[in-house]
Structures are given as C-alpha cells and as structure tokens.
Coordinates of C-alpha atoms in Angstrom, one line a residue:
Chain A
M1 CA -3.3 41.9 -9.5
K2 CA -6.7 43.7 -8.6
R3 CA -7.6 44.4 -12.2
N4 CA -6.0 41.4 -13.7
I5 CA -8.1 38.5 -12.1
P6 CA -11.4 40.1 -13.1
L7 CA -9.9 40.5 -16.6
I8 CA -9.0 36.7 -16.6
V9 CA -12.5 35.8 -15.3
A10 CA -14.1 37.7 -18.0
F11 CA -11.9 36.5 -20.6
V12 CA -12.4 32.7 -19.6
S13 CA -16.3 32.9 -19.3
G14 CA -16.7 34.9 -22.3
V15 CA -14.6 32.7 -24.4
I16 CA -16.3 29.4 -22.8
I17 CA -19.9 30.8 -23.7
L18 CA -18.6 31.6 -27.3
I19 CA -17.2 28.2 -27.9
A20 CA -20.3 26.5 -26.1
G21 CA -22.4 28.2 -28.5
F22 CA -20.6 26.5 -31.5
I23 CA -19.6 23.2 -30.0
P24 CA -22.5 21.8 -28.2
R25 CA -20.3 18.8 -27.0
D26 CA -18.9 18.0 -23.5
P27 CA -17.4 19.7 -21.6
F28 CA -18.5 22.8 -22.7
P29 CA -22.4 22.7 -22.3
R30 CA -21.6 21.4 -18.8
I31 CA -19.3 24.3 -18.0
E32 CA -21.7 26.7 -19.7
S33 CA -24.6 25.2 -17.3
T34 CA -22.4 25.8 -14.4
L35 CA -21.6 29.5 -15.4
I36 CA -25.1 30.0 -15.9
D37 CA -26.2 29.0 -12.1
W38 CA -23.2 31.3 -11.1
F39 CA -24.7 34.2 -12.9
M40 CA -28.1 33.8 -11.4
I41 CA -26.5 33.4 -7.8
I42 CA -24.4 36.7 -8.5
S43 CA -27.8 38.3 -9.8
S44 CA -29.5 37.4 -6.7
F45 CA -26.7 39.3 -4.7
A46 CA -27.0 42.1 -7.0
I47 CA -30.5 42.7 -5.4
L48 CA -29.2 42.6 -1.9
L49 CA -26.1 45.0 -2.8
G50 CA -28.9 47.4 -4.6
Q51 CA -31.0 47.5 -1.3
A52 CA -27.8 47.9 0.9
S53 CA -26.7 50.8 -1.4
L54 CA -30.4 52.5 -1.4
L55 CA -30.6 52.3 2.5
R56 CA -26.9 53.8 2.9
M57 CA -27.5 56.5 0.5
N58 CA -30.7 57.4 2.1
V59 CA -29.5 57.3 5.4
T60 CA -26.8 59.4 4.6
R61 CA -28.9 61.9 3.1
V62 CA -31.2 61.9 6.3
A63 CA -28.1 62.2 8.6
E64 CA -26.6 65.0 6.8
K65 CA -30.0 66.8 6.5
A66 CA -29.4 67.2 2.9
P67 CA -31.6 69.4 0.6
N68 CA -35.4 67.5 0.5
W69 CA -34.2 64.9 3.3
Q70 CA -37.7 64.6 4.3
Y71 CA -38.2 62.4 1.1
H72 CA -35.4 60.3 1.6
L73 CA -36.9 59.8 5.2
A74 CA -40.2 59.0 3.6
G75 CA -38.4 56.5 1.4
L76 CA -36.7 54.8 4.3
V77 CA -40.0 54.3 6.2
S78 CA -41.7 52.9 3.3
F79 CA -38.6 50.4 2.5
G80 CA -38.7 49.6 6.3
L81 CA -42.6 49.1 6.6
M82 CA -42.8 46.8 3.5
L83 CA -39.8 44.7 4.5
V84 CA -41.3 44.4 8.1
F85 CA -45.0 43.4 6.7
G86 CA -43.4 41.3 4.3
L87 CA -41.1 39.2 6.7
L88 CA -43.7 39.1 9.5
W89 CA -46.8 37.7 7.4
G90 CA -45.4 37.4 3.7
M91 CA -47.1 38.3 0.5
E92 CA -50.3 36.8 -1.1
K93 CA -49.8 33.0 -0.7
T94 CA -46.4 33.3 0.6
P95 CA -46.4 32.5 4.4
G96 CA -44.2 35.0 6.7
M97 CA -42.3 34.5 9.7
L98 CA -45.4 34.5 11.8
G99 CA -47.5 32.5 9.5
Q100 CA -50.3 33.7 7.2
G101 CA -51.8 36.6 9.8
Q102 CA -55.4 35.3 9.7
G103 CA -56.2 38.1 12.2
I104 CA -55.1 40.8 10.4
V105 CA -56.1 39.6 7.2
E106 CA -59.6 39.5 8.7
K107 CA -59.3 43.2 9.8
L108 CA -57.7 44.5 6.6
G109 CA -59.1 42.1 3.9
M110 CA -55.6 41.3 2.9
K111 CA -52.0 40.9 4.3
P112 CA -50.4 44.2 5.2
F113 CA -47.9 44.0 2.7
D114 CA -50.6 43.2 0.1
Y115 CA -52.8 46.1 1.2
L116 CA -49.9 48.4 1.1
F117 CA -49.1 47.2 -2.3
E118 CA -52.3 47.2 -3.8
N119 CA -53.6 50.8 -1.9
A120 CA -50.1 52.6 -2.0
F121 CA -47.3 51.4 -4.3
I122 CA -49.8 50.7 -7.5
P123 CA -51.5 53.9 -7.4
L124 CA -48.4 56.1 -6.8
S125 CA -46.4 54.0 -9.6
S126 CA -49.2 54.3 -12.0
T127 CA -49.6 58.2 -11.2
M128 CA -45.6 58.8 -11.8
F129 CA -46.1 56.8 -15.0
S130 CA -49.2 59.1 -15.9
L131 CA -47.4 62.3 -15.4
L132 CA -45.6 61.4 -18.7
A133 CA -49.0 62.3 -20.5
F134 CA -48.7 65.9 -19.2
Y135 CA -45.3 66.4 -20.3
I136 CA -46.3 64.8 -23.5
A137 CA -49.2 67.3 -24.1
S138 CA -47.2 70.2 -23.3
A139 CA -44.2 69.2 -25.5
A140 CA -46.4 68.5 -28.5
Y141 CA -48.1 72.1 -27.9
R142 CA -44.6 73.8 -28.1
A143 CA -42.2 71.7 -29.8
F144 CA -44.0 69.6 -32.4
I145 CA -43.7 72.5 -35.2
I146 CA -43.4 72.1 -38.8
R147 CA -40.4 73.8 -40.1
N148 CA -39.1 71.6 -43.0
F149 CA -39.9 68.8 -45.3
E150 CA -38.6 66.2 -43.0
S151 CA -40.8 67.7 -39.8
N152 CA -43.8 67.8 -42.1
L153 CA -43.4 64.1 -43.0
L154 CA -43.1 63.4 -39.5
M155 CA -45.9 65.5 -38.4
I156 CA -48.3 63.7 -41.1
T157 CA -47.2 60.1 -40.0
A158 CA -47.8 60.9 -36.3
V159 CA -51.2 62.3 -37.2
I160 CA -52.3 59.1 -39.0
V161 CA -50.9 56.9 -36.4
M162 CA -52.2 58.8 -33.2
L163 CA -55.7 58.9 -34.8
G164 CA -55.4 55.4 -36.1
R165 CA -54.7 54.2 -32.6
T166 CA -57.9 55.7 -31.4
S167 CA -61.4 54.2 -31.1
F168 CA -62.3 57.5 -33.4
A169 CA -60.4 55.8 -36.5
P170 CA -62.8 53.5 -37.7
M171 CA -65.9 56.3 -37.4
L172 CA -64.0 58.7 -39.1
T173 CA -62.9 56.9 -42.2
G174 CA -65.5 54.0 -42.1
W175 CA -67.4 55.8 -45.0
I176 CA -64.6 55.2 -47.5
P177 CA -65.4 52.7 -50.1
E178 CA -64.3 49.2 -49.8
S179 CA -62.4 49.2 -53.0
L180 CA -60.3 52.3 -51.2
S181 CA -60.2 50.6 -47.8
W182 CA -56.4 51.0 -47.7
L183 CA -57.1 54.8 -47.2
R184 CA -59.0 54.1 -43.8
L185 CA -57.0 55.4 -40.9
P186 CA -56.5 52.0 -38.9
E187 CA -55.2 50.4 -42.5
L188 CA -53.1 53.3 -43.0
T189 CA -51.6 53.0 -39.3
N190 CA -51.2 49.3 -39.9
F191 CA -49.0 49.9 -43.2
I192 CA -47.0 52.4 -41.6
M193 CA -46.2 50.3 -38.5
Q194 CA -45.6 47.3 -40.7
Y195 CA -43.5 48.5 -43.3
P196 CA -41.5 51.8 -42.9
N197 CA -41.4 51.7 -39.1
T198 CA -40.2 47.7 -39.2
A199 CA -37.7 48.4 -42.0
A200 CA -36.2 51.3 -39.7
Q201 CA -36.5 49.4 -36.3
R202 CA -34.7 46.4 -38.2
A203 CA -31.9 48.6 -39.2
I204 CA -31.6 49.8 -35.7
L205 CA -31.7 46.3 -34.4
I206 CA -29.1 45.2 -36.7
S207 CA -26.7 48.1 -35.9
A208 CA -27.3 47.7 -32.2
A209 CA -26.6 43.9 -32.6
L210 CA -23.2 44.7 -34.1
G211 CA -22.6 47.1 -31.8
I212 CA -23.4 44.5 -28.8
V213 CA -20.8 41.9 -30.8
G214 CA -18.2 44.6 -30.7
A215 CA -18.6 45.6 -27.3
S216 CA -18.6 42.2 -26.0
L217 CA -15.4 41.5 -27.9
R218 CA -13.7 44.4 -26.5
I219 CA -14.9 43.3 -22.8
I220 CA -13.8 39.6 -23.4
L221 CA -10.7 40.6 -24.8
G222 CA -9.9 43.4 -22.2
I223 CA -9.8 46.4 -24.3
E224 CA -13.0 47.8 -22.5
R225 CA -12.4 47.9 -19.1
S226 CA -14.9 50.6 -17.8
Y227 CA -16.9 47.8 -16.0
L228 CA -14.3 47.4 -13.5
G229 CA -14.7 51.0 -12.2
G230 CA -12.1 53.0 -10.8
G231 CA -12.5 55.8 -13.3
K232 CA -9.5 55.5 -15.9
Chain B
M1 CA -47.2 88.7 -6.1
K2 CA -45.3 87.9 -9.2
K3 CA -47.6 87.4 -12.3
P4 CA -46.6 83.9 -13.9
D5 CA -45.5 84.5 -17.3
K6 CA -47.5 83.6 -20.4
T7 CA -45.6 80.1 -21.0
V8 CA -46.6 79.0 -17.5
I9 CA -50.1 80.0 -18.0
E10 CA -50.5 78.1 -21.2
R11 CA -48.8 75.0 -19.6
R12 CA -51.5 75.1 -16.9
I13 CA -54.2 75.6 -19.3
V14 CA -52.9 72.2 -21.5
F15 CA -52.6 70.3 -18.1
L16 CA -56.4 71.4 -17.4
L17 CA -57.7 70.4 -20.8
L18 CA -55.9 67.0 -20.6
V19 CA -57.4 66.3 -17.0
L20 CA -60.6 67.2 -18.4
A21 CA -60.0 64.9 -21.6
V22 CA -59.2 61.9 -19.4
A23 CA -61.7 62.6 -16.8
L24 CA -64.9 63.1 -18.6
P25 CA -64.9 59.9 -20.6
I26 CA -64.3 58.3 -17.7
I27 CA -67.3 59.4 -15.7
L28 CA -69.6 59.6 -19.0
P29 CA -68.1 56.7 -21.1
L30 CA -68.7 57.5 -24.9
G31 CA -69.1 53.8 -25.8
L32 CA -66.7 54.0 -28.4
K33 CA -65.8 50.6 -30.0
T34 CA -62.3 49.2 -31.1
Q35 CA -61.4 47.3 -34.3
S36 CA -59.3 43.9 -33.7
T37 CA -55.8 44.3 -35.7
P38 CA -54.0 41.3 -37.5
L39 CA -51.0 41.5 -34.7
T40 CA -53.7 41.0 -31.8
E41 CA -55.3 38.3 -33.7
Q42 CA -52.2 36.3 -34.0
V43 CA -51.7 36.2 -30.2
Y44 CA -55.5 35.1 -30.1
D45 CA -54.9 32.6 -32.7
L46 CA -52.0 31.0 -31.1
V47 CA -53.9 30.6 -27.8
N48 CA -56.9 29.4 -29.5
S49 CA -54.8 26.9 -31.5
L50 CA -53.9 24.5 -28.5
P51 CA -55.8 21.9 -27.0
A52 CA -57.0 21.7 -23.1
G53 CA -54.3 20.5 -20.9
A54 CA -51.6 22.7 -22.8
P55 CA -48.7 23.8 -20.1
V56 CA -48.2 27.2 -21.0
I57 CA -46.2 30.1 -19.4
I58 CA -47.4 33.7 -19.0
S59 CA -44.6 35.8 -18.0
F60 CA -45.3 39.0 -15.8
D61 CA -42.5 41.2 -16.6
Y62 CA -43.5 44.5 -15.5
D63 CA -44.3 46.4 -12.5
P64 CA -47.1 48.6 -11.4
S65 CA -46.0 51.7 -13.3
T66 CA -47.3 50.0 -16.6
I67 CA -50.5 48.3 -14.9
T68 CA -52.9 50.3 -16.7
E69 CA -51.5 49.1 -20.1
L70 CA -50.4 45.5 -19.5
Q71 CA -52.8 44.1 -16.6
P72 CA -56.0 44.3 -18.9
M73 CA -54.0 42.3 -21.3
A74 CA -52.9 39.9 -18.7
E75 CA -56.4 39.4 -17.5
A76 CA -57.8 38.8 -21.0
V77 CA -54.9 36.2 -21.9
I78 CA -55.4 34.4 -18.6
E79 CA -59.1 34.0 -19.2
H80 CA -58.7 32.7 -22.8
A81 CA -56.1 30.3 -21.6
W82 CA -58.2 29.2 -19.0
R83 CA -61.6 29.1 -21.4
K84 CA -59.5 26.7 -23.4
G85 CA -58.3 24.6 -20.5
H86 CA -54.9 25.3 -20.9
K87 CA -52.5 25.0 -17.6
V88 CA -51.3 28.4 -16.7
I89 CA -47.7 28.8 -15.4
A90 CA -46.7 32.3 -14.2
T91 CA -43.2 33.8 -14.2
A92 CA -41.8 36.9 -13.5
M93 CA -38.5 38.3 -14.5
W94 CA -39.3 41.8 -12.7
P95 CA -39.6 41.6 -8.7
Q96 CA -43.2 42.9 -8.5
G97 CA -44.3 40.5 -11.2
P98 CA -45.7 37.7 -8.9
Q99 CA -47.7 40.1 -6.9
V100 CA -49.4 41.6 -10.2
A101 CA -50.0 38.0 -11.5
E102 CA -51.8 37.1 -8.5
M103 CA -53.8 40.1 -8.7
A104 CA -54.7 39.1 -12.4
F105 CA -55.5 35.6 -11.6
N106 CA -57.8 36.8 -8.7
V107 CA -59.8 39.1 -11.0
V108 CA -60.0 36.6 -13.7
Q109 CA -61.3 34.0 -11.6
A110 CA -63.9 36.1 -9.8
R111 CA -65.1 37.3 -13.3
M112 CA -65.4 33.5 -14.5
E113 CA -67.4 32.7 -11.6
E114 CA -69.6 35.5 -11.7
K115 CA -70.2 34.6 -15.4
D116 CA -71.0 31.1 -14.9
P117 CA -71.3 29.9 -11.2
N118 CA -71.8 26.6 -11.8
A119 CA -68.3 26.2 -13.8
R120 CA -65.7 24.1 -12.1
K121 CA -63.6 26.1 -9.8
L122 CA -60.3 26.5 -10.9
M123 CA -57.7 25.3 -8.6
Y124 CA -54.3 26.5 -7.8
G125 CA -51.6 23.8 -8.3
V126 CA -53.9 22.2 -10.8
D127 CA -54.9 24.9 -13.3
Y128 CA -52.6 27.5 -12.7
V129 CA -49.4 28.0 -10.5
N130 CA -47.2 31.0 -9.7
L131 CA -43.8 30.3 -9.7
G132 CA -42.6 33.6 -9.0
Y133 CA -39.7 36.0 -9.9
K134 CA -36.3 35.0 -10.6
P135 CA -33.5 37.4 -11.8
G136 CA -31.1 36.8 -14.7
G137 CA -33.4 37.7 -17.7
M138 CA -32.1 35.6 -20.8
V139 CA -29.7 33.1 -18.8
T140 CA -32.6 32.3 -16.4
I141 CA -34.6 31.4 -19.7
Q142 CA -31.7 29.2 -20.9
G143 CA -31.6 27.6 -17.4
M144 CA -35.1 26.8 -17.7
G145 CA -34.3 25.0 -21.0
R146 CA -32.3 22.5 -19.0
S147 CA -34.5 21.9 -15.9
M148 CA -37.6 24.1 -15.0
E149 CA -37.2 22.5 -11.5
A150 CA -33.7 23.8 -10.9
I151 CA -34.6 27.3 -11.8
F152 CA -38.0 27.2 -9.9
P153 CA -37.3 24.8 -6.9
T154 CA -40.5 26.2 -5.2
D155 CA -43.4 28.3 -5.9
I156 CA -44.7 31.5 -4.3
T157 CA -46.1 29.5 -1.5
G158 CA -43.1 27.4 -1.0
L159 CA -44.7 24.5 -2.5
K160 CA -42.0 22.1 -3.9
Y161 CA -41.9 21.9 -7.7
N162 CA -42.4 18.1 -7.6
K163 CA -45.5 18.4 -5.6
I164 CA -47.4 20.6 -7.8
P165 CA -49.8 18.2 -10.0
M166 CA -50.0 20.4 -13.1
L167 CA -46.1 20.7 -13.2
S168 CA -45.4 16.8 -13.8
P169 CA -45.1 16.8 -17.2
V170 CA -43.0 19.7 -17.3
R171 CA -39.6 18.9 -17.1
T172 CA -37.9 22.0 -19.3
L173 CA -38.9 24.8 -21.1
K174 CA -39.4 22.4 -24.2
D175 CA -42.4 21.0 -22.7
I176 CA -44.0 24.4 -22.9
R177 CA -46.6 25.0 -25.7
Y178 CA -46.4 28.6 -25.8
V179 CA -45.1 31.7 -23.9
I180 CA -46.5 34.9 -23.7
S181 CA -44.5 37.7 -22.1
L182 CA -46.1 40.9 -20.8
S183 CA -43.0 43.3 -20.8
A184 CA -42.5 46.8 -19.8
G185 CA -38.8 46.5 -20.8
D186 CA -35.5 44.8 -19.9
P187 CA -35.5 41.8 -19.0
G188 CA -38.7 40.8 -20.9
L189 CA -40.1 39.7 -24.4
R190 CA -36.7 40.3 -26.0
D191 CA -35.2 37.7 -23.9
W192 CA -38.0 35.4 -24.6
I193 CA -37.7 35.7 -28.1
M194 CA -34.1 35.4 -28.3
T195 CA -33.9 32.2 -26.0
A196 CA -37.3 30.5 -25.8
N197 CA -37.9 30.8 -29.5
G198 CA -34.5 31.4 -31.1
K199 CA -32.8 28.5 -29.1
F200 CA -35.7 25.9 -27.9
N201 CA -38.0 26.9 -30.8
I202 CA -41.2 27.5 -28.4
P203 CA -43.8 29.9 -29.9
V204 CA -43.4 33.2 -28.0
A205 CA -46.2 36.0 -28.1
G206 CA -46.0 39.3 -26.4
G207 CA -47.7 42.0 -24.9
T208 CA -45.8 45.6 -24.5
T209 CA -46.8 49.2 -23.6
A210 CA -47.7 51.0 -26.8
V211 CA -44.3 53.0 -26.7
S212 CA -42.2 50.1 -27.1
A213 CA -44.4 47.9 -29.3
P214 CA -42.8 49.4 -32.6
G215 CA -39.4 48.2 -31.3
F216 CA -40.8 44.6 -31.4
L217 CA -42.4 44.5 -34.8
P218 CA -39.4 43.3 -36.7
Y219 CA -39.9 40.1 -34.8
V220 CA -43.5 39.5 -36.1
N221 CA -42.1 37.9 -39.4
D222 CA -42.6 34.8 -41.7
Q223 CA -39.9 32.9 -39.2
K224 CA -42.5 33.5 -36.3
Q225 CA -40.1 34.7 -33.9
L226 CA -42.8 36.2 -32.6
H227 CA -46.7 34.9 -33.0
G228 CA -48.3 38.2 -32.6
L229 CA -47.7 41.3 -30.7
M230 CA -50.1 43.4 -28.3
G231 CA -49.1 47.1 -28.0
G232 CA -50.7 49.0 -25.5
L233 CA -54.3 49.4 -24.2
K234 CA -55.7 49.4 -27.7
A235 CA -54.5 45.7 -28.1
A236 CA -56.0 45.0 -24.6
A237 CA -59.1 46.2 -25.9
E238 CA -58.9 44.2 -29.0
Y239 CA -58.2 41.1 -27.1
E240 CA -61.3 41.7 -24.7
L241 CA -63.4 42.3 -28.1
L242 CA -62.1 38.8 -29.6
L243 CA -63.0 37.4 -26.2
G244 CA -66.3 39.3 -26.2
Y245 CA -66.6 41.1 -23.3
E246 CA -65.8 44.8 -22.3
G247 CA -63.1 45.1 -19.6
T248 CA -61.1 47.7 -18.2
A249 CA -58.9 48.4 -21.5
S250 CA -62.2 48.7 -23.7
L251 CA -63.2 51.4 -21.1
G252 CA -59.9 52.8 -20.9
M253 CA -60.0 53.4 -24.7
N254 CA -62.5 56.2 -24.2
P255 CA -60.4 58.5 -22.3
Q256 CA -56.9 57.6 -24.3
S257 CA -58.8 58.3 -27.5
V258 CA -60.0 61.7 -26.4
A259 CA -56.5 62.4 -25.1
H260 CA -55.0 61.7 -28.5
V261 CA -57.2 63.8 -30.3
L262 CA -56.8 66.6 -27.9
I263 CA -53.0 66.3 -28.3
L264 CA -53.5 66.4 -32.0
A265 CA -55.5 69.4 -31.5
L266 CA -52.8 71.1 -29.5
I267 CA -50.0 70.0 -32.1
L268 CA -52.3 72.0 -34.9
F269 CA -53.0 74.9 -32.5
G270 CA -49.4 75.0 -31.7
N271 CA -48.5 75.0 -35.6
I272 CA -50.9 77.8 -36.3
R273 CA -49.5 80.1 -33.9
A274 CA -46.1 79.6 -34.8
W275 CA -46.8 79.9 -38.4
K276 CA -48.5 83.2 -37.7
K277 CA -45.7 84.3 -35.7
R278 CA -43.3 83.5 -38.4
K279 CA -45.4 85.6 -40.7
A280 CA -45.5 88.6 -38.4
D281 CA -41.8 88.4 -38.1
K282 CA -41.4 88.5 -41.9
L283 CA -43.5 91.3 -42.4
A284 CA -41.9 93.3 -39.8
Q285 CA -38.6 92.2 -41.2
E286 CA -39.8 93.4 -44.7
A287 CA -40.9 96.8 -43.4
K288 CA -37.7 97.4 -41.5
H289 CA -35.9 97.0 -44.8
G290 CA -38.3 99.1 -46.6

C-alpha cells in the first residue's frame, strides 16, 4: 500500500498531463491546471524540507563533533543570522516583522540582510566559482596533451575558440584581407560554434530528449521506482 | 621540513601566474576592444524592435556565484529596455534572483541618472516591477500562461498584482512582448524556450555563462526558438559596445583575455614538455635494446 499509492498517483497524474497535451478540451486543461497548482505548492514545501534537512545535518555534525565540525557551526550561524535579519527587517523593498528598519538602514546604508548578502554572500559565492579558473589552468597544463589525431583536433579547435573569445582575436588576425576574412579568428570561432558544435549539441539534445521520454514512460508505468526511495 | 614535490611546485607557479594574469590587467587596463557577434546582435535587435510601453520579462535565473558574467548582461539589457521605454517585469526562478535583480535595477538607475540628470526618474510599479522568486521552473511558466496574477499575487514589496499600474494590461504571459532569461542552469533559459516560446509563441532571448552557451546554440535557428544568445562576459561586453558604453564587462574582458592567453601558453608548454619526455623515453628504450 505504501508503495502502491504513490505509483497510482504518478500514473494518473502522468497520464492526465499526457492526454491534456494532445486533447485541449475540458476537463483535461482544468485538471492539468489544478495539477500545476499542486506542483507549485509541493515545490514550495520542498524548499522548507531542504532547509530542515540542512539544519538537521549540520546540527548532528556539530553535536557529534564530526571532523571539521567548525565549518558546520559556521554554516549554522550564517543560516541563523540571515534568517533572523530577513524575518525582522526583510530585504530590499520587502518589509520584515519590525518594518523597514529605518534606524539600522541609516547606520549600515542598507538592511542587515542586504548588507550581508552584498558584502559576504556575493564575494564568497563569486570566490568559490572563481576557484574553477585555477583548476582549469592547472589541468590544462598537465592533462591537455596531444597524443593522437583526435586530441590534436580537439587542441586545434580549443586554441581557435579560446583565442577567438578574447579581445586579442580581432588584433591578431585583423590584417587578413577581406577576401579571406573567414580565416580571421572571430569568424573561425563563430563557424566552429555555429556548425560543428551545434550539430553535436543537437545530436546530444535529441538523444537526451528520447532518454527523457523513455524515463518518463518508465515512471508513469511504474517500471522505474527509484524515486520512491527505499533502495530496492 | 619535507620539501614539496615537483608537481606541487609547478601547480603553485601556475596559480601564481594566473593571479598575475588576472590582477595586472585589472590594475592596469589594457584598453582592449571587443567586437560584436551576430548572436548578441540578435538579442539587441529584438529589444530594439519593440515600441515604448511594451511589457517585457527579464528573468533572473541565477545566483551570486555567476554574477561576474551575468550581472553586466542584466544591467545592459535593463538599460536598453529602459532607453526604449519598455515596462520591465523582473521574475526569478532561482531564490537569490530577486536580490540580484534589485541590484541591477539600482545600478542602471544610478547610471542613467548620472548620464542625464534631467531625464524623467524611473518609477517602481510604473516603469519596472520585481515580482520575485517562484519555484517550479517550466510548470510555473505554464501557469503564467493561464494567469500572471495567480502565479505572482504580490510583488516583492507585498503590493498586490492588481494594484501595480504597469501590470494592468498584463493578464497572462501572452501579453508579454519578449522574455530574456539570464540563466546559470536549471531551471532557466531552457524552460523559457520550451514553454514561453514553444507553447505560447513569445519571443525568447537569453544570456548564459560562457560554459553553458554551446548547449543552447541549437535553439538559435530558423524557427527562432531563441532570438539570439549572449554567452559569458564577452557577450555582455558586446552588448555594452552596442549600447555605446564601457561597463564592468568591457573592463572584465581585459583580465579574461590575458587569462585565456596564459592558459593557451600553459597548454603549449605542457605539450612541449610531454613531447620532450616522450622523445627522451624513446631514446632510452632504443639505447636499452641496442
């Protein structure tokens, strides 16, 4: 019963949405729109669930003094601070429980939530993302080695596209006469991106779409049950 | 003290070189100019083609981790839309979207006021509105096709949808003249293409990080599933160029270009080293076998 009810819900919802796609006549669009509303409500609850799970996981790690528990504590403190500031004074134009917090805004120049968002969250997030550049540089130096025809081809393409995406590209090949303009780096880059890349991407997209159709049918028909959890 | 091995030292040198390649052009800008490409021009033309008063959606489907690439794009597109007199509706499918939208609105407003202090001040609710974040991706967009008010009963200030003057002619997504999704992943641009364009026939354009742009190129086709695509900081710089100003993207292209050249130089150096090693191994093997 515990597994059959979710399977029946998935089957009925899936079939209704499928039929509504092909038969836009009552009652299907009406039921479809109700299901859409339900989906959005469930999605909102998923956010709450995520927060609860984050909180529980971090509290457990801190309580158990797991390795690097200090980071989990920092996470909890940050979570708590943002939550409290957001609830009390809101963010940007949104008022909080204590209104717009004019007094604090005069001191900080903005609301506490926005202050932390702009001066802590944004720089930290950008820094995390920027670290990728270091890994790419290091990996490019050690791993991007020509060994055979395929890697040679990949290397030539990468060099053209990377150079073509820089501001040096027009300078480097600007001297090439107009009759041979297709040899200029920006033009070559556009060609590679627009034709070989797009063709390959299209093949990937079509394959992925077919895969999604297959996976969706497996879920609707109850063949694929991993989303129910429980391992087996 | 244990001496670090050769690989660790090499990695440190690479990291140091990258820091210099990024930092020096920021401190001493090289004044490099970028060139616009057809993909960015298509987005520009879409915005340019619509008359004043057209209600448009700019969807902020990213968070601060990709702000370096996408925020200059957002600022350029907002400025263009405002210059044309479009009514900008900000939506977000990522939780931090509404905040980055507010930041972009504030920056562009300040810049436009600085450029022309006598111009009419842009008013919230009349010229632009921030409807905030909604989860659900594609399903939410489908819901917007039925009723915008049902999906966004209030804006981020708590103001009711029907009390916002600029939203009075906007009942459903079908009343929107174009959607520009600035997207760092899922949910994002793909959902707008498949639903807003595929189902409701609304012109959709997009901006993504450079790394995800190639995946969206198949949608830029004769069927106009996507009216142009801005990929990464370069496209943001191109948009700034088309608008006739040098913003953060144009300045950011200096360090990015130098970093790209450095990575290419590192690849070349790595290959020369590998080739030399292969040659030495071959000679050693030949000597061993007589």
